[in-house]
mmCIF file of C-alpha atoms and ligand atoms in Angstrom:
data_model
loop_
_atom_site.group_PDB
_atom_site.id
_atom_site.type_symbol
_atom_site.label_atom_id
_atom_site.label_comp_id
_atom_site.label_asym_id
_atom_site.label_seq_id
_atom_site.Cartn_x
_atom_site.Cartn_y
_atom_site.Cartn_z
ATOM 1 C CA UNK A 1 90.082 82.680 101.483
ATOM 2 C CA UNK A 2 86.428 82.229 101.420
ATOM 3 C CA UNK A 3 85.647 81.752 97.929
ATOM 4 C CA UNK A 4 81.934 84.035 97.823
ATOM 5 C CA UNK A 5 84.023 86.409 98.984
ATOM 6 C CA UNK A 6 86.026 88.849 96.126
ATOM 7 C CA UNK A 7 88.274 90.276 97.727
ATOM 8 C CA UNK A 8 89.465 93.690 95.464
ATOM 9 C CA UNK A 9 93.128 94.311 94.907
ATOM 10 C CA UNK A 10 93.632 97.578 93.889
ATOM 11 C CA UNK A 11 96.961 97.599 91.673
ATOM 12 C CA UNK A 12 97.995 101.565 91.112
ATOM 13 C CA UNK A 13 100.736 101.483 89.502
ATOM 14 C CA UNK A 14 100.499 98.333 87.092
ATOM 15 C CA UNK A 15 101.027 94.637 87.680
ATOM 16 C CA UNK A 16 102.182 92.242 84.694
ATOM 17 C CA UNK A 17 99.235 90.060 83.269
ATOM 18 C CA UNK A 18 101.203 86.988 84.846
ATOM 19 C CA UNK A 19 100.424 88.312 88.364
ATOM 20 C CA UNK A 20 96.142 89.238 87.841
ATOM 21 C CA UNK A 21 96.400 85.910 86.123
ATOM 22 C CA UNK A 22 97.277 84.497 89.273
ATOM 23 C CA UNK A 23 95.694 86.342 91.520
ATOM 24 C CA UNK A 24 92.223 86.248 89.320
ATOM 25 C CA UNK A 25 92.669 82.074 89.780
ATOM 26 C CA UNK A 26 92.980 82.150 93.453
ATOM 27 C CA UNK A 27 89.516 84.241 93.015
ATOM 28 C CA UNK A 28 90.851 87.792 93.534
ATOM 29 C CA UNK A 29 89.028 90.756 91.570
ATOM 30 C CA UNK A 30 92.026 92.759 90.314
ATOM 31 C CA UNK A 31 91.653 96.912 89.482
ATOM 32 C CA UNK A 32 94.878 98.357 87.220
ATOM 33 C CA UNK A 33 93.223 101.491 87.266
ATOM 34 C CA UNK A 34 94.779 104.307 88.038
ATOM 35 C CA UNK A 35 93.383 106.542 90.790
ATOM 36 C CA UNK A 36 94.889 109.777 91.572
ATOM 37 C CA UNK A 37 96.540 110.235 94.904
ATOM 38 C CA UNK A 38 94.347 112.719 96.041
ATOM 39 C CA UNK A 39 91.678 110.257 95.748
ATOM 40 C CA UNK A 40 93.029 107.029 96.774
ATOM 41 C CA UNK A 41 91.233 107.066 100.098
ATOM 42 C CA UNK A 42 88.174 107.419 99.489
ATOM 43 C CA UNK A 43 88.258 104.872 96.548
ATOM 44 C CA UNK A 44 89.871 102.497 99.087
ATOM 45 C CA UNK A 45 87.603 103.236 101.644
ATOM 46 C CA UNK A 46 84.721 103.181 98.767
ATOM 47 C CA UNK A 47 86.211 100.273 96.990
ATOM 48 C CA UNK A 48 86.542 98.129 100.375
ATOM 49 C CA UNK A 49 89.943 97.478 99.213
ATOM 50 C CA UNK A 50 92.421 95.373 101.720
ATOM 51 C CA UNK A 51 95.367 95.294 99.166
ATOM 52 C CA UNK A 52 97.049 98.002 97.523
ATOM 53 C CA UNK A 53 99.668 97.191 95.362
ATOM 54 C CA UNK A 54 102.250 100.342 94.225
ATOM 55 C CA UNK A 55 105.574 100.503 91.959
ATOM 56 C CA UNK A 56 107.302 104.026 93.137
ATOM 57 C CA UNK A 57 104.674 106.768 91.400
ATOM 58 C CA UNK A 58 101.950 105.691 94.303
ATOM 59 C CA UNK A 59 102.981 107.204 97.710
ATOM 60 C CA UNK A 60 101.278 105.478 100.606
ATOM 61 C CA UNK A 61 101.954 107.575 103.657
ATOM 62 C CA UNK A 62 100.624 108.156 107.352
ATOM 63 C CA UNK A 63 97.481 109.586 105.915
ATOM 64 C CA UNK A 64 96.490 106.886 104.066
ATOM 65 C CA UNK A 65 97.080 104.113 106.817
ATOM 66 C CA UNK A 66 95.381 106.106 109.072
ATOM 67 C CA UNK A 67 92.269 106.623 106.890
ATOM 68 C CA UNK A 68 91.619 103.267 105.419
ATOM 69 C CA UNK A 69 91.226 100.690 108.942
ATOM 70 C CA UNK A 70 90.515 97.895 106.197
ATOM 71 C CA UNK A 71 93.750 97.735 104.539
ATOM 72 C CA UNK A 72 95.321 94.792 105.274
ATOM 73 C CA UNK A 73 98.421 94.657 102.951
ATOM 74 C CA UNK A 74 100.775 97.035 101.033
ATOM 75 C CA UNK A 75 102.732 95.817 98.393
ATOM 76 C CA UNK A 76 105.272 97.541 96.771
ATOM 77 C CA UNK A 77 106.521 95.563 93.141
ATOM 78 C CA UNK A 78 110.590 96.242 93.293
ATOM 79 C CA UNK A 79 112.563 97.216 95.734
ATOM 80 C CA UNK A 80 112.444 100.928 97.543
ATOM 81 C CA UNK A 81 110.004 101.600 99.675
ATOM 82 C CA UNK A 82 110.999 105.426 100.457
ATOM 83 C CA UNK A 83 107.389 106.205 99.250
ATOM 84 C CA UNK A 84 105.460 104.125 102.315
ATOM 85 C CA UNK A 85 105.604 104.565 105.826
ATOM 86 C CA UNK A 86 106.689 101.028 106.346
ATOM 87 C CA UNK A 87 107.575 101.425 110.388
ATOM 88 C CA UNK A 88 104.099 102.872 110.651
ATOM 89 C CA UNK A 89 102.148 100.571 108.354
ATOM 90 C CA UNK A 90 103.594 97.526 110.160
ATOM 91 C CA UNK A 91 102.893 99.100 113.427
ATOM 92 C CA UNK A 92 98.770 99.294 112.370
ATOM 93 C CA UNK A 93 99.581 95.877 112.253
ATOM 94 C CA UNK A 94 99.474 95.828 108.062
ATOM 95 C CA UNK A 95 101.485 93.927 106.045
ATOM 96 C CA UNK A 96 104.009 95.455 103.586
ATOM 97 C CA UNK A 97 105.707 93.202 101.163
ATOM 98 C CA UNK A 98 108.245 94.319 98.266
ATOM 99 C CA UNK A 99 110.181 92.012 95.565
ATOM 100 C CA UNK A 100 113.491 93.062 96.447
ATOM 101 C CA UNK A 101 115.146 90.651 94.072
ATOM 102 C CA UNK A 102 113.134 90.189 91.648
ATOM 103 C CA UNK A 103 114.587 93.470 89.123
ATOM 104 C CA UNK A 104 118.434 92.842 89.934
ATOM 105 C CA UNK A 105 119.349 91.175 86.460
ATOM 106 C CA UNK A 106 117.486 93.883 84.762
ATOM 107 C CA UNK A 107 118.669 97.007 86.616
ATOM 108 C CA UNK A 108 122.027 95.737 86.014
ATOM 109 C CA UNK A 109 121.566 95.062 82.294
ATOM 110 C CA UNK A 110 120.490 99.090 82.226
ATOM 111 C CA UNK A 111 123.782 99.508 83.650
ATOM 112 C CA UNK A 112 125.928 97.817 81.417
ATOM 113 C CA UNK A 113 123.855 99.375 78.180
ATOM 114 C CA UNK A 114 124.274 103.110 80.000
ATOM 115 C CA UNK A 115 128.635 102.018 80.234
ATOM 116 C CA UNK A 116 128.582 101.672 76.623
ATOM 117 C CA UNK A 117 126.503 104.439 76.230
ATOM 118 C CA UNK A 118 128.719 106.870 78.162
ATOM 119 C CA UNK A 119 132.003 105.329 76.610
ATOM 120 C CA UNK A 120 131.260 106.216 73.174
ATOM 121 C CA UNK A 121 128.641 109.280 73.706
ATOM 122 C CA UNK A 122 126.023 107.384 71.741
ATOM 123 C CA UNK A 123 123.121 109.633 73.384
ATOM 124 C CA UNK A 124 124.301 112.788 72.568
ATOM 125 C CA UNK A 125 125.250 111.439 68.988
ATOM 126 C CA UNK A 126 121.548 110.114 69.053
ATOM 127 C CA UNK A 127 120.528 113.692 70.062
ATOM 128 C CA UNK A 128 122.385 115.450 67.518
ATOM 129 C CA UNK A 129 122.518 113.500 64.744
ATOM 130 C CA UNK A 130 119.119 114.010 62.932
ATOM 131 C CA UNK A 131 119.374 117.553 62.792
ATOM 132 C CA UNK A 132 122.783 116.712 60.863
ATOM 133 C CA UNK A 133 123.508 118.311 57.640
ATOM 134 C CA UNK A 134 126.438 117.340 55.969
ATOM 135 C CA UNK A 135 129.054 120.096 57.745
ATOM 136 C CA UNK A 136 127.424 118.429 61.113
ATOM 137 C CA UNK A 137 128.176 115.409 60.170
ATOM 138 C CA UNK A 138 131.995 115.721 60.106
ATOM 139 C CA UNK A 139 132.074 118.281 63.484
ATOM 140 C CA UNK A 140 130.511 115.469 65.358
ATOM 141 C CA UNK A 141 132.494 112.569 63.784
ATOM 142 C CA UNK A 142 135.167 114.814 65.547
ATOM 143 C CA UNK A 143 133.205 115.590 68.908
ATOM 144 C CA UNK A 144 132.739 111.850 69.477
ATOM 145 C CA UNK A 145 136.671 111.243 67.950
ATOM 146 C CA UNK A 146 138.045 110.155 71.890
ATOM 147 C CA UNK A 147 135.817 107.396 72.911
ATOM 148 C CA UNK A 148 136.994 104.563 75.232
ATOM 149 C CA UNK A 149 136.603 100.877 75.846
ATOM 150 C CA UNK A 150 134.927 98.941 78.758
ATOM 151 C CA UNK A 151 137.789 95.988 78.574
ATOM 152 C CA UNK A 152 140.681 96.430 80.564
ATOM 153 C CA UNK A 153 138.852 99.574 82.643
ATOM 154 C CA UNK A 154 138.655 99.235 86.136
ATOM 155 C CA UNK A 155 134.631 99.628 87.522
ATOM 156 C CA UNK A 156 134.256 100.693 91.053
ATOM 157 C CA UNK A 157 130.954 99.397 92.474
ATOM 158 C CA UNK A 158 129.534 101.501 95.602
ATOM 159 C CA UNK A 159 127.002 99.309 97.135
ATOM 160 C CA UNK A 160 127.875 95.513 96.948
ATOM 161 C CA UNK A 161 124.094 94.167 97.168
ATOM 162 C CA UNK A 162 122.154 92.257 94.571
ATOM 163 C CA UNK A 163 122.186 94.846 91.774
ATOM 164 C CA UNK A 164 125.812 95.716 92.688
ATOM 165 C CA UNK A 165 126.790 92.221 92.372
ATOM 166 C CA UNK A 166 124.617 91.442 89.263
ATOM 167 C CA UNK A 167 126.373 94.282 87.738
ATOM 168 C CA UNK A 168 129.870 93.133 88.385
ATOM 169 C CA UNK A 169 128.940 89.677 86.817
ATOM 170 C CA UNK A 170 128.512 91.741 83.648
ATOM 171 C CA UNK A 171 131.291 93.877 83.861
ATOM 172 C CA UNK A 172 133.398 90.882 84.392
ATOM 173 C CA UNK A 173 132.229 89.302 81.397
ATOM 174 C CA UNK A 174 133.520 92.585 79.382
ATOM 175 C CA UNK A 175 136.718 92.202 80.880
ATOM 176 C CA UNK A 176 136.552 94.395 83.016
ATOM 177 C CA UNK A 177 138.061 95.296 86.849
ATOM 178 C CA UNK A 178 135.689 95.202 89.517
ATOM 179 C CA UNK A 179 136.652 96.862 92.565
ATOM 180 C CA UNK A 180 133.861 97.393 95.389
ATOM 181 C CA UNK A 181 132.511 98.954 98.224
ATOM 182 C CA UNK A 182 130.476 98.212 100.971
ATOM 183 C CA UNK A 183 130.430 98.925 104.976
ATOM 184 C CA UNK A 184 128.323 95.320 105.712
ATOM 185 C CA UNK A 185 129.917 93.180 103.104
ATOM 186 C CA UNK A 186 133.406 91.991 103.181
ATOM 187 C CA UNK A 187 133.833 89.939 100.490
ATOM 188 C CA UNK A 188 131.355 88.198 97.540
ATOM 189 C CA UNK A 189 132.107 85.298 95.306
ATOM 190 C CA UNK A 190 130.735 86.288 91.773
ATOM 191 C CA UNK A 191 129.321 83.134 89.674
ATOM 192 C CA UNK A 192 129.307 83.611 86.252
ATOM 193 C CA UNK A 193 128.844 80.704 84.176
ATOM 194 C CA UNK A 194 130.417 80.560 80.353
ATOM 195 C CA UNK A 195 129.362 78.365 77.864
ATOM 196 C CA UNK A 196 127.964 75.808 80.555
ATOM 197 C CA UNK A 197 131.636 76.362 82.452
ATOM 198 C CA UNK A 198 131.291 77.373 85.715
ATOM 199 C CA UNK A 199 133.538 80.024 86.830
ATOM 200 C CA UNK A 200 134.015 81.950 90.591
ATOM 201 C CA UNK A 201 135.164 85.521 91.278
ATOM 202 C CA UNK A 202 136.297 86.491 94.693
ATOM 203 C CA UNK A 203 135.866 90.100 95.208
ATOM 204 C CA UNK A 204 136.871 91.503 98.150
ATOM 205 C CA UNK A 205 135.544 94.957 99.294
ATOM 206 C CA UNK A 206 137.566 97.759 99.658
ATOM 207 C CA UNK A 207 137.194 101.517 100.990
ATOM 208 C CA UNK A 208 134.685 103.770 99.730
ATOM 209 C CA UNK A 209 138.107 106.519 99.412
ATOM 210 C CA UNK A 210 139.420 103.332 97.384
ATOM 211 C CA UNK A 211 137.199 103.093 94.852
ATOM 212 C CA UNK A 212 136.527 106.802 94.482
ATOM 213 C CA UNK A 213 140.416 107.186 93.612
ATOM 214 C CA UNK A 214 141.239 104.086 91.850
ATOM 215 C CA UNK A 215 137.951 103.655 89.544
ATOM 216 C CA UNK A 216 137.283 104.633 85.740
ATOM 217 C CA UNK A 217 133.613 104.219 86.104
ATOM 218 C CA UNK A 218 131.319 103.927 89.069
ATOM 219 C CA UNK A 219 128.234 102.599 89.282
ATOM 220 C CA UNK A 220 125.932 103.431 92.716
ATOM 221 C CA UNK A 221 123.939 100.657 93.666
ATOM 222 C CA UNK A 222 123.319 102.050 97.419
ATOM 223 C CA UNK A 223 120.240 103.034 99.268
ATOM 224 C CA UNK A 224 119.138 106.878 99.861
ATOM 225 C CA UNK A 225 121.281 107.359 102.826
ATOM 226 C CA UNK A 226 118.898 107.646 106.123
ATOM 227 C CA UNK A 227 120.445 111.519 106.754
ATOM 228 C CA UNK A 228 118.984 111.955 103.009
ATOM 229 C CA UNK A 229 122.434 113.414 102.331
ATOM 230 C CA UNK A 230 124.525 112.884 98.840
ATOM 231 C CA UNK A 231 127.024 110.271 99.244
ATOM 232 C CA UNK A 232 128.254 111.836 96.001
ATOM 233 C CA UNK A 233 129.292 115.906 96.067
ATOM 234 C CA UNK A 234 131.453 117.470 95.318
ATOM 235 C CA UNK A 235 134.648 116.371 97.929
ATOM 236 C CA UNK A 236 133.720 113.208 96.640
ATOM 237 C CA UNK A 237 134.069 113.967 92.827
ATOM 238 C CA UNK A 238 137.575 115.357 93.690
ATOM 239 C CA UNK A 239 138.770 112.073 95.138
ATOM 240 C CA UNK A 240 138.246 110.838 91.550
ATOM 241 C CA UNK A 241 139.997 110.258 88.551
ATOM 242 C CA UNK A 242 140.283 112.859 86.045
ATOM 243 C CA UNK A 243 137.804 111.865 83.455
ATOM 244 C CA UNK A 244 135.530 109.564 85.370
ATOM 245 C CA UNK A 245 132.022 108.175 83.892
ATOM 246 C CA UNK A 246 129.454 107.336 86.238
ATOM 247 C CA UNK A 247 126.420 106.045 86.505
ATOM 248 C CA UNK A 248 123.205 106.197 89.076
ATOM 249 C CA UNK A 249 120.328 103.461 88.958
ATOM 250 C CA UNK A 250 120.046 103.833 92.504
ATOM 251 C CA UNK A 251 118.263 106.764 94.126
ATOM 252 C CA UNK A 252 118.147 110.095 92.710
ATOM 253 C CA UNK A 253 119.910 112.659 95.871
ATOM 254 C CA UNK A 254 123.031 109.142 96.076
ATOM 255 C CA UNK A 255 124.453 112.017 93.791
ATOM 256 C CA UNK A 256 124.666 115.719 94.481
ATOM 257 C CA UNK A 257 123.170 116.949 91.245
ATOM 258 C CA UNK A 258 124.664 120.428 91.655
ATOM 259 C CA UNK A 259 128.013 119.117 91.945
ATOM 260 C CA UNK A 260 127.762 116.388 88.981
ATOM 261 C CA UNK A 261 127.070 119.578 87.019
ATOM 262 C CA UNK A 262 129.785 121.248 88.209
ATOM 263 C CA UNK A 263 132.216 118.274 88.098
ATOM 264 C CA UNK A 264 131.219 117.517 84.262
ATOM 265 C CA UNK A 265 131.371 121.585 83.124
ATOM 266 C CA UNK A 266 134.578 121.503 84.631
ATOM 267 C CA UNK A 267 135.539 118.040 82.960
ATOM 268 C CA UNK A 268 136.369 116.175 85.645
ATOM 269 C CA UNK A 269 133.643 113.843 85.160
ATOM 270 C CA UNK A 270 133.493 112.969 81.313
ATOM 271 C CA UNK A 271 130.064 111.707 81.248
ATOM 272 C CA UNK A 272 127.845 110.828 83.585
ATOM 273 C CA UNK A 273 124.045 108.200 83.462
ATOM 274 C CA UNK A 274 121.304 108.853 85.073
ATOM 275 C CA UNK A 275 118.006 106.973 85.182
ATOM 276 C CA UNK A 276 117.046 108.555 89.025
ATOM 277 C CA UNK A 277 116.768 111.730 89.856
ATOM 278 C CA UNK A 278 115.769 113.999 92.491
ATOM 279 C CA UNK A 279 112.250 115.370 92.073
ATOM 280 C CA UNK A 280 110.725 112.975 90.502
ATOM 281 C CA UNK A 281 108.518 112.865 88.143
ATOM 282 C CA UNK A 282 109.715 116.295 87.321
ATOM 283 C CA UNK A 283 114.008 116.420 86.883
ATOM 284 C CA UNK A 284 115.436 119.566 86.371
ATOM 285 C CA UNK A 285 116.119 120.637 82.592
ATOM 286 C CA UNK A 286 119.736 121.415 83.050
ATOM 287 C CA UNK A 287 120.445 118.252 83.786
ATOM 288 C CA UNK A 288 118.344 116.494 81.318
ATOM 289 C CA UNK A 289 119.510 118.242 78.346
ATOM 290 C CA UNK A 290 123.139 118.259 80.027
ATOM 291 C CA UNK A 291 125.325 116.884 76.373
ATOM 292 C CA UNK A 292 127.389 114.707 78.809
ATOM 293 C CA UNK A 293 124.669 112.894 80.528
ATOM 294 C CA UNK A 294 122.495 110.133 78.816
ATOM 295 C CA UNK A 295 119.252 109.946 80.600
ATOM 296 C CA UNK A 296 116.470 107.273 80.862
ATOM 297 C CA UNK A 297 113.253 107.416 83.154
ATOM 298 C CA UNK A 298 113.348 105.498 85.982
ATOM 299 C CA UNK A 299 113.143 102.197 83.780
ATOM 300 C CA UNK A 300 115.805 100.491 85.519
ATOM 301 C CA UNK A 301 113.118 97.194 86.291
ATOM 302 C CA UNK A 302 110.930 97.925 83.344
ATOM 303 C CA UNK A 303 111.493 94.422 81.595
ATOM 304 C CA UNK A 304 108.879 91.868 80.545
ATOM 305 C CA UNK A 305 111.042 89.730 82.360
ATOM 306 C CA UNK A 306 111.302 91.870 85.610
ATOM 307 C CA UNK A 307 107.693 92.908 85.722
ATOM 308 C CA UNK A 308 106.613 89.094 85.046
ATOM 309 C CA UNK A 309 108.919 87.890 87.945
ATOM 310 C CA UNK A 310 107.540 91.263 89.933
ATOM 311 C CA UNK A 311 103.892 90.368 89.842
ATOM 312 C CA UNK A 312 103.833 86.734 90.207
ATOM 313 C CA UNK A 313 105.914 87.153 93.221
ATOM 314 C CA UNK A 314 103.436 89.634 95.037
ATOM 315 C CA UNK A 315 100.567 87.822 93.567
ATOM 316 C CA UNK A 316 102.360 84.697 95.315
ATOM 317 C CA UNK A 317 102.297 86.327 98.854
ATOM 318 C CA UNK A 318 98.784 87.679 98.436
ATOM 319 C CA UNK A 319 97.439 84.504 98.387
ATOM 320 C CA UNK A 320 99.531 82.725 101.394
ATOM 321 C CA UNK A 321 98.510 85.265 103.471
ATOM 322 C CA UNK A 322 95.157 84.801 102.726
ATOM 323 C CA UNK A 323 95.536 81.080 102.900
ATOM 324 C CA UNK A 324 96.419 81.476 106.364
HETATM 325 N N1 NAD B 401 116.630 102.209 88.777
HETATM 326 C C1 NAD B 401 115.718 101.348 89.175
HETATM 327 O O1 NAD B 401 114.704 101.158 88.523
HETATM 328 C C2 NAD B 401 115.929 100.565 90.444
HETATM 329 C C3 NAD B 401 115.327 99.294 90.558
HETATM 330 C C4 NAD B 401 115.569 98.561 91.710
HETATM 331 C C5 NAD B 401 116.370 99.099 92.729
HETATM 332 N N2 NAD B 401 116.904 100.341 92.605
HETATM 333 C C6 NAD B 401 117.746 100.912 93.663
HETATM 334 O O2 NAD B 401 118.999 100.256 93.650
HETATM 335 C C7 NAD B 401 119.592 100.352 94.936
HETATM 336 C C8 NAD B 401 120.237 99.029 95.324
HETATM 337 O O3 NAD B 401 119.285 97.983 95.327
HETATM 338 P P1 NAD B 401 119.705 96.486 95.757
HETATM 339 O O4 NAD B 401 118.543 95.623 95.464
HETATM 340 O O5 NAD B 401 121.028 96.139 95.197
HETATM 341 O O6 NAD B 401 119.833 96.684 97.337
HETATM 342 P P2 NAD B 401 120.663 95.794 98.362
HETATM 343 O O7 NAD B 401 120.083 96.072 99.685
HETATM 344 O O8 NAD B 401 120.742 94.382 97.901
HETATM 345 O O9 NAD B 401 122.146 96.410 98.267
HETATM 346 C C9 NAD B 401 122.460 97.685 98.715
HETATM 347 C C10 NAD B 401 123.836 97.600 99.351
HETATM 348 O O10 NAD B 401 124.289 98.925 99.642
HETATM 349 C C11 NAD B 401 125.105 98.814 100.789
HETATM 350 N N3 NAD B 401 125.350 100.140 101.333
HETATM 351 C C12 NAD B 401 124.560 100.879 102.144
HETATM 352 N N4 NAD B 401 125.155 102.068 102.388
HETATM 353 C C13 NAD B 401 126.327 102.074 101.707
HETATM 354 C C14 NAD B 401 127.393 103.008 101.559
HETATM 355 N N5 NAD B 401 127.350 104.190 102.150
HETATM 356 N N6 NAD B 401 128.462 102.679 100.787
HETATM 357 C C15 NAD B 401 128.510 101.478 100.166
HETATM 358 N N7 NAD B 401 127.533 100.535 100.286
HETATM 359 C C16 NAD B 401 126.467 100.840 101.034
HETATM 360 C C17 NAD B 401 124.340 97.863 101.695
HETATM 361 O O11 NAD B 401 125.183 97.291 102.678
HETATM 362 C C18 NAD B 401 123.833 96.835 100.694
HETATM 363 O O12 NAD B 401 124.722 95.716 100.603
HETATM 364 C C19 NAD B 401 118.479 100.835 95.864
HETATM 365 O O13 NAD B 401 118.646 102.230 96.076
HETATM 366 C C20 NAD B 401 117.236 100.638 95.071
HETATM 367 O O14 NAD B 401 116.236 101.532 95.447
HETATM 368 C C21 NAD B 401 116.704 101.079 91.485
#
């Protein structure tokens, strides 16, 4: 890149320090300010930006391409990219780059915390507890009497990628069976090393209908399938075990959220985890104050770690393409 130049990244949603650090070096002017998406094309257009960087809040859509000829790349820090018109970005001949490994480990770790969650109802205990007098204290001592343990359990993972297989690394470690499915993957050899002993897991996959019946947690690690219909509702939830716990980092509509209601009123699912919903940024209120389902924000790669490994990586591929 000519260095008079400054060329002006425009980062909407937030880039980790580590990645502007890099990007300032190779002489890039970096903006973390946040412009609303009703106004994102003119400041683009105003801005003379060529690089828009977005997380999953940021949509950048036909319009947007269309309106902004100097755009040059999109860069989305994580994995989805169900809010950019990809096809038709690369087709205006712009470049759109993601991190698609780079938030595994963490997603995974928000797993295992949201399986120990759900096994011992430590949310809704959370929830309840500081409104506790001393008669509450003793009804919920009782409410949260039938908890249940991780080791031993069998853990049915739908979606064998690299947050599926991340995840099964940890549920290995807690002793846990990992049974999996996944149409394009047949079989995976999980790594996990102990204590500086290295150790290999075969694993492999079974039928979808396999896991649904045979699991005591699931954890969805798929894509939003291209028809954009559940590939959890409520046929699905009666294939399961009575008193299933289940868990969805992966894309809010994997899971019918109608029939997760309906399955966990009923009590065939026990407790369910949800940090994606449909609707986003607004989920509906019956299912966030639902008592059986612990809920976090879409924070499924919101680690120092992640977001460090997130930025350097896009700030990485900035700058070879420039170099070119
Ligand atoms: N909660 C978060 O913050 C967060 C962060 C990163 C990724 N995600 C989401 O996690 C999901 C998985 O990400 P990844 O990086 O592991 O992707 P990946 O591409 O590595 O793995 C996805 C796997 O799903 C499989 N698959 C597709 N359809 C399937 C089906 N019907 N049944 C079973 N398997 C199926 C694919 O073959 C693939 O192996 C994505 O939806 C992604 O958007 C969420």
């Amino acid at each position: 890149m000519d260095k008079k130049i400054i060329m002006k990244i425009l980062a909407n949603d937030g880039i980790s320090e580590s990645g502007v650090t890099l990007l300032e070096s190779a002489g890039f002017n970096v903006s973390t300010d946040k412009i609303d998406q009703d106004n994102l094309i003119d400041a683009i257009n105003d801005q003379k930006i060529e690089v828009i960087l977005v997380r999953s809040a940021t949509k950048v859509r036909k319009d947007i391409i269309d309106s902004c000829p100097n755009l040059k790349i999109i860069g989305r820090g994580g994995v989805g990219m169900d809010n950019i018109d990809v096809d038709y970005a690369k087709e205006k001949g712009i470049q759109v780059i993601n991190t698609p490994a780079a938030s595994s480990q963490s997603v995974a770790e928000l797993v295992m915390a949201q399986l120990f969650n759900i096994s011992r109802s430590v949310y809704d205990s959370n929830r309840k507890m500081p409104s506790s007098t001393n008669g509450d204290f003793k009804t919920l001592k009782k409410k949260y009497a039938k908890g249940v343990e991780l080791r031993g359990k069998t853990i049915g993972i739908i979606g064998f990628g690299r947050i599926g297989q991340n995840t099964a690394r940890y549920a290995l470690g807690c002793g846990m069976k990992v049974i999996a499915s996944d149409p394009f993957i047949d079989k995976v050899n999980i790594d996990i090393e102990i204590n500086n002993q290295p150790l290999i897991v075969n694993i492999p996959t079974i039928t979808f209908d396999e896991v649904l019946a045979n699991a005591d947690f699931i954890s969805l690690h798929v894509p939003m399938p291209s028809d954009g219909k559940a590939l959890i509702g409520e046929d699905e939830f009666n294939k399961m075990k009575d008193g299933i716990r289940i868990v969805n980092a992966a894309r809010g509509g994997v899971i019918d959220e109608d029939a997760l209601i309906k399955a966990l009123n009923n009590g065939k699912v026990a407790a369910a985890a949800l940090d994606v919903f449909v609707g986003e940024p607004s989920p509906r209120t019956d299912l966030i104050n639902h008592d059986k389902i612990s809920i976090t924000p879409h924070i499924g790669a919101a680690t120092i770690e992640a977001q460090n490994r997130i930025g350097t990586e896009l700030a990485d591929k900035i700058i070879s393409f420039y170099k070119k």
